[in-house]
Coordinates of C-alpha atoms and ligand atoms in Angstrom, one line a residue:
X1 CA 167.5 138.1 149.9
X2 CA 167.1 134.9 151.9
X3 CA 168.2 131.7 150.1
X4 CA 165.9 128.8 150.7
X5 CA 165.5 125.4 149.1
X6 CA 167.8 122.4 149.4
X7 CA 171.2 123.2 147.9
X8 CA 172.9 120.2 146.4
X9 CA 176.6 119.6 145.6
X10 CA 177.0 121.8 142.5
X11 CA 175.1 124.7 144.1
X12 CA 171.8 123.9 142.4
X13 CA 168.7 123.5 144.4
X14 CA 166.4 120.6 144.5
X15 CA 162.8 120.5 145.6
X16 CA 160.9 117.4 146.7
X17 CA 158.1 116.3 144.3
X18 CA 157.1 113.7 141.7
X19 CA 155.5 113.6 138.4
X20 CA 152.0 113.2 139.6
X21 CA 149.0 112.1 137.5
X22 CA 147.5 115.5 138.5
X23 CA 150.2 117.6 137.0
X24 CA 150.5 115.3 133.9
X25 CA 146.8 115.6 133.1
X26 CA 146.8 119.3 133.8
X27 CA 149.8 119.9 131.5
X28 CA 148.3 117.7 128.8
X29 CA 145.0 119.8 128.9
X30 CA 146.9 123.1 128.9
X31 CA 149.2 122.0 126.1
X32 CA 146.2 121.5 123.9
X33 CA 146.3 125.3 123.6
X34 CA 148.8 124.6 120.8
X35 CA 146.2 122.9 118.7
X36 CA 144.6 126.1 117.5
X37 CA 147.9 127.5 116.4
X38 CA 148.8 124.3 114.6
X39 CA 145.4 123.9 113.0
X40 CA 145.6 127.4 111.5
X41 CA 149.2 126.8 110.2
X42 CA 148.0 123.6 108.5
X43 CA 144.7 124.8 107.2
X44 CA 145.3 128.2 105.6
X45 CA 147.7 127.2 102.8
X46 CA 145.3 124.5 101.6
X47 CA 142.2 126.6 101.7
X48 CA 143.7 129.4 99.8
X49 CA 144.5 127.0 96.9
X50 CA 140.9 125.7 96.8
X51 CA 139.2 126.8 93.6
X52 CA 135.8 127.4 95.2
X53 CA 137.4 129.6 97.9
X54 CA 139.3 131.6 95.3
X55 CA 136.3 132.1 93.0
X56 CA 134.2 133.4 95.9
X57 CA 136.6 135.7 97.6
X58 CA 139.5 136.3 95.3
X59 CA 138.1 136.0 91.8
X60 CA 140.9 138.0 90.1
X61 CA 143.5 135.7 91.6
X62 CA 141.6 132.7 90.3
X63 CA 141.3 134.1 86.8
X64 CA 145.0 135.0 86.7
X65 CA 146.1 131.5 87.8
X66 CA 143.9 129.8 85.3
X67 CA 145.1 132.0 82.5
X68 CA 148.8 132.2 83.2
X69 CA 151.1 129.7 81.7
X70 CA 154.4 130.5 83.4
X71 CA 157.3 128.5 82.2
X72 CA 159.6 129.7 85.0
X73 CA 158.6 127.4 87.9
X74 CA 160.3 129.5 90.5
X75 CA 157.9 132.3 89.8
X76 CA 154.7 130.4 89.3
X77 CA 152.8 131.0 92.5
X78 CA 152.9 134.6 93.4
X79 CA 149.9 136.4 94.7
X80 CA 150.2 139.2 97.2
X81 CA 146.6 139.4 98.2
X82 CA 146.4 135.7 99.2
X83 CA 149.6 135.7 101.2
X84 CA 148.4 138.9 102.9
X85 CA 145.2 137.2 103.8
X86 CA 147.1 134.3 105.4
X87 CA 149.7 136.4 107.2
X88 CA 147.3 139.1 108.5
X89 CA 146.7 136.7 111.4
X90 CA 150.3 137.0 112.5
X91 CA 150.0 140.7 112.9
X92 CA 146.9 140.4 115.0
X93 CA 148.6 137.8 117.2
X94 CA 151.5 140.1 117.7
X95 CA 149.3 142.9 119.0
X96 CA 147.2 140.7 121.3
X97 CA 150.2 139.0 122.9
X98 CA 151.2 142.4 124.2
X99 CA 147.7 142.8 125.8
X100 CA 148.0 139.2 127.0
X101 CA 151.2 140.1 128.9
X102 CA 149.2 142.4 131.1
X103 CA 146.2 140.0 131.5
X104 CA 148.6 137.0 132.3
X105 CA 150.4 138.9 135.0
X106 CA 147.4 140.6 136.6
X107 CA 144.7 138.0 136.3
X108 CA 146.6 134.7 135.9
X109 CA 147.6 132.4 133.2
X110 CA 144.3 130.6 132.8
X111 CA 142.3 133.7 132.1
X112 CA 144.6 134.4 129.1
X113 CA 144.1 130.9 127.9
X114 CA 140.3 131.2 128.2
X115 CA 140.3 134.5 126.3
X116 CA 142.4 132.9 123.6
X117 CA 140.0 130.1 123.2
X118 CA 136.9 132.3 123.1
X119 CA 138.4 134.7 120.5
X120 CA 139.7 131.9 118.3
X121 CA 136.3 130.2 118.5
X122 CA 134.5 133.4 117.4
X123 CA 136.9 133.8 114.5
X124 CA 136.5 130.3 113.4
X125 CA 132.7 130.7 113.3
X126 CA 132.9 133.9 111.4
X127 CA 135.2 132.3 108.8
X128 CA 133.2 129.1 108.5
X129 CA 130.0 131.1 107.7
X130 CA 131.7 133.9 105.8
X131 CA 129.7 135.4 102.9
X132 CA 131.9 138.4 102.3
X133 CA 135.6 139.3 102.3
X134 CA 135.2 141.5 105.4
X135 CA 133.9 138.5 107.4
X136 CA 137.0 136.5 106.4
X137 CA 139.3 139.3 107.4
X138 CA 137.6 140.1 110.7
X139 CA 137.5 136.3 111.4
X140 CA 141.2 136.1 110.7
X141 CA 142.0 138.9 113.0
X142 CA 140.0 137.2 115.8
X143 CA 141.9 134.0 115.2
X144 CA 145.1 136.0 115.5
X145 CA 144.0 137.6 118.7
X146 CA 143.3 134.2 120.1
X147 CA 146.6 132.8 119.2
X148 CA 148.4 135.8 120.7
X149 CA 146.8 135.0 124.1
X150 CA 147.3 131.3 124.1
X151 CA 150.9 131.3 122.8
X152 CA 151.7 133.9 125.4
X153 CA 150.2 132.0 128.4
X154 CA 150.4 128.3 127.6
X155 CA 154.2 127.9 127.5
X156 CA 154.5 129.9 130.7
X157 CA 151.8 127.9 132.4
X158 CA 153.5 124.6 131.5
X159 CA 156.9 125.7 132.6
X160 CA 155.6 126.9 135.9
X161 CA 153.4 123.8 136.6
X162 CA 156.0 121.2 135.7
X163 CA 158.4 119.7 138.3
X164 CA 161.7 121.1 137.1
X165 CA 163.2 117.8 136.2
X166 CA 160.4 117.1 133.8
X167 CA 159.8 120.7 132.7
X168 CA 161.2 120.1 129.2
X169 CA 159.0 117.1 128.4
X170 CA 155.8 118.7 129.8
X171 CA 156.4 122.0 128.1
X172 CA 157.0 120.3 124.7
X173 CA 153.4 119.0 125.0
X174 CA 152.6 122.5 123.6
X175 CA 154.8 122.0 120.4
X176 CA 153.4 118.4 120.1
X177 CA 149.9 119.9 120.0
X178 CA 151.0 122.4 117.3
X179 CA 152.3 119.6 115.2
X180 CA 149.2 117.4 115.7
X181 CA 147.1 120.5 114.8
X182 CA 149.1 120.9 111.6
X183 CA 148.7 117.3 110.7
X184 CA 145.0 117.1 111.3
X185 CA 144.5 120.2 109.3
X186 CA 146.5 118.8 106.3
X187 CA 144.5 115.6 106.3
X188 CA 141.2 117.5 106.6
X189 CA 142.1 119.8 103.7
X190 CA 142.8 116.8 101.6
X191 CA 139.3 115.4 102.1
X192 CA 137.4 118.7 102.2
X193 CA 139.0 120.0 99.0
X194 CA 137.1 117.2 97.3
X195 CA 133.7 118.7 98.4
X196 CA 133.2 121.2 95.6
X197 CA 131.7 124.6 96.4
X198 CA 131.8 124.6 100.2
X199 CA 134.6 122.3 101.4
X200 CA 136.5 125.4 102.5
X201 CA 133.8 126.2 105.0
X202 CA 134.4 122.9 106.7
X203 CA 138.1 123.5 106.8
X204 CA 137.9 127.0 108.2
X205 CA 134.9 126.3 110.5
X206 CA 136.6 123.1 111.8
X207 CA 138.8 125.4 113.9
X208 CA 136.0 125.6 116.4
X209 CA 136.8 122.1 117.6
X210 CA 140.4 122.9 118.9
X211 CA 139.1 126.2 120.1
X212 CA 136.4 124.6 122.3
X213 CA 139.0 122.2 123.7
X214 CA 141.1 124.9 125.1
X215 CA 138.2 127.1 126.1
X216 CA 136.6 124.3 128.2
X217 CA 140.1 123.1 129.3
X218 CA 141.0 126.5 130.7
X219 CA 137.8 126.6 132.7
X220 CA 138.7 123.4 134.6
X221 CA 142.5 124.0 134.9
X222 CA 143.9 125.4 138.1
X223 CA 146.1 128.5 137.9
X224 CA 149.9 128.0 138.6
X225 CA 151.1 128.4 142.2
X226 CA 153.6 131.0 140.9
X227 CA 150.7 133.1 139.5
X228 CA 148.6 132.7 142.6
X229 CA 151.4 133.9 144.8
X230 CA 152.1 136.8 142.4
X231 CA 148.5 137.7 143.0
X232 CA 148.6 137.4 146.8
X233 CA 146.8 134.0 147.2
X234 CA 149.4 132.4 149.4
X235 CA 147.3 129.7 151.2
X236 CA 145.7 128.6 148.0
X237 CA 149.0 128.4 146.3
X238 CA 150.4 126.2 149.0
X239 CA 147.5 123.7 148.9
X240 CA 147.7 123.6 145.2
X241 CA 151.4 123.0 145.1
X242 CA 151.1 120.0 147.5
X243 CA 148.5 118.5 145.2
X244 CA 150.6 119.2 142.1
X245 CA 153.9 117.9 143.5
X246 CA 152.2 115.0 145.4
X247 CA 154.2 115.6 148.6
X248 CA 153.5 117.5 151.8
X249 CA 156.8 119.1 152.1
X250 CA 156.6 122.0 149.7
X251 CA 157.9 124.7 152.1
X252 CA 161.1 125.3 150.3
X253 CA 159.6 125.7 146.9
X254 CA 156.8 127.9 148.3
X255 CA 159.3 130.1 150.1
X256 CA 161.3 130.5 146.9
X257 CA 158.2 131.4 145.0
X258 CA 157.4 134.0 147.6
X259 CA 160.9 135.5 147.4
X260 CA 160.6 135.6 143.6
X261 CA 157.2 137.2 143.9
X262 CA 158.4 139.8 146.4
X263 CA 161.2 140.7 143.9
X264 CA 158.5 140.9 141.3
X265 CA 156.3 143.3 143.3
X266 CA 159.2 145.8 143.4
X267 CA 159.0 146.0 139.7
X268 CA 156.3 148.3 138.6
X269 CA 157.2 148.5 135.0
X270 CA 158.1 145.1 133.7
X271 CA 158.5 146.5 130.2
X272 CA 160.9 149.2 131.2
X273 CA 162.8 146.8 133.3
X274 CA 163.4 144.5 130.5
X275 CA 165.7 147.2 129.0
X276 CA 167.7 147.7 132.2
X277 CA 171.1 146.2 132.7
X278 CA 170.9 146.5 136.5
X279 CA 168.0 144.0 136.6
X280 CA 170.4 141.6 135.0
X281 CA 168.0 141.2 132.1
X282 CA 170.4 141.8 129.3
X283 CA 170.6 138.1 128.4
X284 CA 166.9 137.8 128.8
X285 CA 166.0 140.4 126.3
X286 CA 168.6 139.0 123.8
X287 CA 167.0 135.6 124.1
X288 CA 163.5 136.9 123.9
X289 CA 164.3 138.5 120.6
X290 CA 166.8 136.1 119.0
X291 CA 165.3 132.7 119.8
X292 CA 162.0 133.2 118.1
X293 CA 163.6 135.1 115.2
X294 CA 166.1 132.2 114.7
X295 CA 163.3 129.7 114.9
X296 CA 161.6 131.3 112.0
X297 CA 164.9 131.8 110.1
X298 CA 165.3 128.1 109.9
X299 CA 162.8 128.4 107.1
X300 CA 160.4 125.9 108.6
X301 CA 157.3 127.7 107.5
X302 CA 158.3 127.6 103.9
X303 CA 157.7 123.9 104.2
X304 CA 154.6 124.2 106.5
X305 CA 152.8 126.7 104.4
X306 CA 153.9 125.8 100.9
X307 CA 154.8 122.1 101.0
X308 CA 152.0 121.1 98.6
X309 CA 152.9 123.9 96.2
X310 CA 156.6 122.9 96.4
X311 CA 155.9 119.3 95.9
X312 CA 153.7 120.1 92.8
X313 CA 156.6 122.2 91.5
X314 CA 159.0 119.3 91.7
X315 CA 156.7 117.1 89.7
X316 CA 154.0 115.5 91.8
X317 CA 150.4 115.6 90.8
X318 CA 148.2 117.6 93.2
X319 CA 147.0 114.5 95.2
X320 CA 150.5 113.1 95.5
X321 CA 151.7 116.6 96.6
X322 CA 149.1 116.7 99.3
X323 CA 150.0 113.2 100.5
X324 CA 153.6 114.2 100.7
X325 CA 152.6 117.1 102.9
X326 CA 150.9 114.6 105.2
X327 CA 154.1 112.5 105.3
X328 CA 156.1 115.5 106.4
X329 CA 153.4 116.3 108.9
X330 CA 153.8 112.8 110.4
X331 CA 157.5 113.2 110.6
X332 CA 156.9 116.5 112.4
X333 CA 154.8 114.8 115.0
X334 CA 157.1 111.8 115.4
X335 CA 160.3 113.8 115.8
X336 CA 158.6 116.0 118.4
X337 CA 158.0 112.9 120.5
X338 CA 161.7 112.2 120.3
X339 CA 162.4 115.6 121.8
X340 CA 159.9 115.0 124.6
X341 CA 161.9 111.9 125.4
X342 CA 165.3 113.5 125.2
X343 CA 165.0 117.1 126.3
X344 CA 165.5 116.5 130.0
X345 CA 168.0 113.7 129.4
X346 CA 170.3 115.1 126.8
X347 CA 169.7 118.7 127.4
X348 CA 168.6 121.7 125.3
X349 CA 172.0 122.5 123.8
X350 CA 172.6 119.0 122.5
X351 CA 169.3 119.1 120.6
X352 CA 169.8 122.6 119.3
X353 CA 173.3 121.7 117.9
X354 CA 172.4 118.3 116.5
X355 CA 169.2 119.7 115.0
X356 CA 171.2 122.6 113.5
X357 CA 173.7 120.3 111.9
X358 CA 171.1 118.1 110.4
X359 CA 169.1 121.0 109.0
X360 CA 172.2 122.4 107.4
X361 CA 173.0 119.2 105.6
X362 CA 169.5 118.7 104.3
X363 CA 169.0 122.3 103.2
X364 CA 172.2 122.1 101.2
X365 CA 171.1 118.8 99.7
X366 CA 167.7 120.2 98.7
X367 CA 169.3 123.3 97.2
X368 CA 171.7 121.1 95.2
X369 CA 168.9 118.8 94.0
X370 CA 166.6 121.7 92.9
X371 CA 169.5 123.6 91.5
X372 CA 170.6 120.6 89.4
X373 CA 167.2 120.1 87.7
X374 CA 165.7 123.6 87.7
X375 CA 168.9 125.5 87.0
X376 CA 168.5 129.3 87.1
X377 CA 165.8 129.6 84.5
X378 CA 163.4 127.4 86.5
X379 CA 162.6 125.1 83.5
X380 CA 163.2 121.5 84.5
X381 CA 161.6 119.7 81.6
X382 CA 160.2 116.3 82.6
X383 CA 161.2 115.3 86.2
X384 CA 161.6 111.6 87.1
X385 CA 159.6 110.3 90.0
X386 CA 162.7 109.2 91.8
X387 CA 163.9 112.7 91.8
X388 CA 160.8 114.0 93.6
X389 CA 161.0 111.2 96.1
X390 CA 164.7 112.1 97.0
X391 CA 163.7 115.7 97.5
X392 CA 160.8 114.7 99.8
X393 CA 163.2 112.5 101.7
X394 CA 165.6 115.3 102.4
X395 CA 162.8 117.6 103.3
X396 CA 161.6 114.9 105.9
X397 CA 165.2 114.8 107.3
X398 CA 165.0 118.6 107.6
X399 CA 161.6 118.6 109.2
X400 CA 162.6 115.9 111.8
X401 CA 165.7 118.0 112.7
X402 CA 163.5 121.1 113.3
X403 CA 160.9 119.1 115.2
X404 CA 163.3 118.0 117.8
X405 CA 165.3 121.2 118.1
X406 CA 164.2 124.7 117.2
X407 CA 160.5 123.8 117.0
X408 CA 159.9 122.8 120.7
X409 CA 162.9 124.6 122.1
X410 CA 161.9 127.9 120.5
X411 CA 159.0 127.9 122.9
X412 CA 160.5 126.0 125.8
X413 CA 163.7 128.0 126.4
X414 CA 162.2 131.5 126.5
X415 CA 159.4 130.3 128.8
X416 CA 161.9 129.0 131.4
X417 CA 164.6 131.6 131.5
X418 CA 162.8 134.8 132.5
X419 CA 162.6 135.8 136.2
X420 CA 159.0 136.1 137.5
X421 CA 159.1 139.9 137.4
X422 CA 159.5 140.2 133.7
X423 CA 158.3 136.7 132.7
X424 CA 155.0 137.8 131.2
X425 CA 156.4 140.8 129.4
X426 CA 159.3 138.9 128.0
X427 CA 157.2 136.1 126.8
X428 CA 155.0 138.5 124.8
X429 CA 158.2 139.8 123.2
X430 CA 159.0 136.2 122.2
X431 CA 155.5 135.7 120.8
X432 CA 155.6 139.0 118.9
X433 CA 159.0 138.3 117.4
X434 CA 157.9 134.8 116.4
X435 CA 154.8 136.4 114.7
X436 CA 156.7 139.2 113.0
X437 CA 159.2 136.7 111.5
X438 CA 156.5 134.3 110.5
X439 CA 154.7 137.1 108.8
X440 CA 157.8 138.3 107.0
X441 CA 158.8 134.9 105.8
X442 CA 155.2 134.0 104.7
X443 CA 155.0 137.3 102.9
X444 CA 158.2 137.4 101.0
X445 CA 158.8 133.7 100.4
X446 CA 157.2 133.4 97.0
X447 CA 159.0 136.6 95.9
X448 CA 162.3 135.3 97.3
X449 CA 161.8 132.0 95.5
X450 CA 161.3 133.8 92.3
X451 CA 164.5 135.8 92.7
X452 CA 166.9 133.7 94.8
X453 CA 165.7 130.4 93.1
X454 CA 167.3 127.4 94.6
X455 CA 169.6 129.7 96.5
X456 CA 166.7 130.3 98.9
X457 CA 167.6 127.2 100.7
X458 CA 171.2 128.3 101.0
X459 CA 169.8 131.6 102.5
X460 CA 168.1 129.7 105.3
X461 CA 171.1 127.4 105.7
X462 CA 173.3 130.4 106.3
X463 CA 171.1 131.4 109.2
X464 CA 171.2 127.9 110.6
X465 CA 175.0 128.2 110.8
X466 CA 174.6 131.6 112.6
X467 CA 172.1 130.4 115.1
X468 CA 174.0 127.2 115.9
X469 CA 177.1 129.3 116.6
X470 CA 175.0 131.5 118.8
X471 CA 173.7 128.6 120.8
X472 CA 177.2 127.2 121.1
X473 CA 178.7 130.3 122.6
X474 CA 175.8 132.1 124.2
X475 CA 173.0 129.8 125.3
X476 CA 173.7 128.1 128.7
X477 CA 172.2 124.7 129.5
X478 CA 168.9 125.1 131.4
X479 CA 168.0 121.4 131.9
X480 CA 167.3 120.4 135.5
X481 CA 167.4 123.9 136.9
X482 CA 164.3 125.1 138.9
X483 CA 162.6 127.9 137.1
X484 CA 163.0 130.5 139.9
X485 CA 166.6 129.5 140.3
X486 CA 167.6 130.3 136.7
X487 CA 169.7 133.3 137.7
X488 CA 172.5 130.9 138.7
X489 CA 172.8 129.8 135.1
X490 CA 173.6 133.3 133.9
X491 CA 175.9 134.0 136.9
X492 CA 178.1 131.1 135.9
X493 CA 178.1 131.7 132.2
X494 CA 181.4 132.9 130.6
X495 CA 179.9 135.8 128.8
X496 CA 176.6 136.7 130.6
X497 CA 178.2 136.7 134.0
X498 CA 179.8 140.0 133.1
X499 CA 176.4 141.6 132.9
X500 CA 174.4 139.8 135.6
X501 CA 177.1 140.0 138.3
X502 CA 177.7 143.7 137.6
Ligands
BGC601 C1 156.6 127.3 115.0 C2 155.7 127.4 113.8 C3 155.9 126.2 112.9 C4 155.7 124.9 113.7 C5 156.0 123.7 112.9 C6 156.3 126.0 115.7 O1 157.2 125.9 116.8 O2 156.5 128.4 115.9 O3 156.0 128.6 113.1 O4 155.0 126.2 111.9 O5 156.5 124.9 114.8 O6 155.8 122.5 113.6

């Protein structure tokens, strides 16, 4: 295989190119694909606790909650049908990301984004106008199908478009959109919940706005040169790459893309290949599975889905609880910006390890604080305000840590480590794993809280230790390495080299 590109001192290649306005705007537009995912994460929990929503679609849940006076706070909120409603979306997303892998490879990244936007838009309309449970469910499935498509294609798109030195920052635009989506949704829920009777329609129907943004956005976006070459459009890819990089001399990069694409053409079955050691994909499959699983095992979605419930439990009134959820939402956005700043300077590993340490400390602190007041019987008596504030503070420290480590890196790292021939298939494994684990955690959290009590936070802390050790020993640094050159990183790794050099 010919080796092209400029080889610098340490054996890594460098391509000419700058951070052009064109690529920046393109990546910002594409990154907005994260808004729909974030909006849904932020909106569902609030809507399912709205009285009018429950009365209309889940009357038995409503009756039960009004009647029950549970003294054990750990077991207060527990309703399978509501959580199933919320998490059904994740199962749909899982299925569609597999279809998306085919569409993204055969028809390009932007078609997948477009499909994602259209499906999500249809789901949002169906939900906003829902008059029967079936409309809610079908709507939710459509939202899930949409998310499967966008989460599969957007991170890949960003990693391929970005000049490699800024890949981290541009890719994290996706996570930034997720966090902005969550925040906007939390704020909207706060106001819409005050409109009695039909506020929930605005919350659910409001999802058409982010959906339209990515639908229209995908129509005007160019496809990535990598994908054009993968589909045989060589001339077009070259012209585009010049515009994207803002330099005339893109020969080296184009040649490397062609080489990568030729290797890719030899692979007829990307899925089967993923399992083969000879294609040196052992580390890739491991990462495609473990990174998203670990991202969810940080326990972040316990906070994202249930923060208002949790804050009510520790003694806030319902307005104060919602406001605290907005505060954690702001921290989430702010800390993501920190990671945009640092990811290409300090590297991925530093952020992973620092974030892990910080999450561990705050989880242990939250467990201790809740354990001290709620004990094992979950009956805290009257809780002082200061207590609730301290708990919220530690939760903010935890959210900040996630937001500059596993949050963005959980999407960035998988999207930049796969070789072209398996990129699309491997990315859909990443999305599927993320969705399975989100589903599982959303589904069993309330039950786990009831049984593990404050130990639940220790449960997640344990996984944070495991994932940090995994990063320390097994995840090589990928900062500043061109995406089609990533194989070098595995070849020089103390453990993975045994497989990829074989
Ligand atoms: C995760 C979501 C999470 C969100 C929080 C994303 O990276 O995939 O599950 O809710 O970050 O900001």
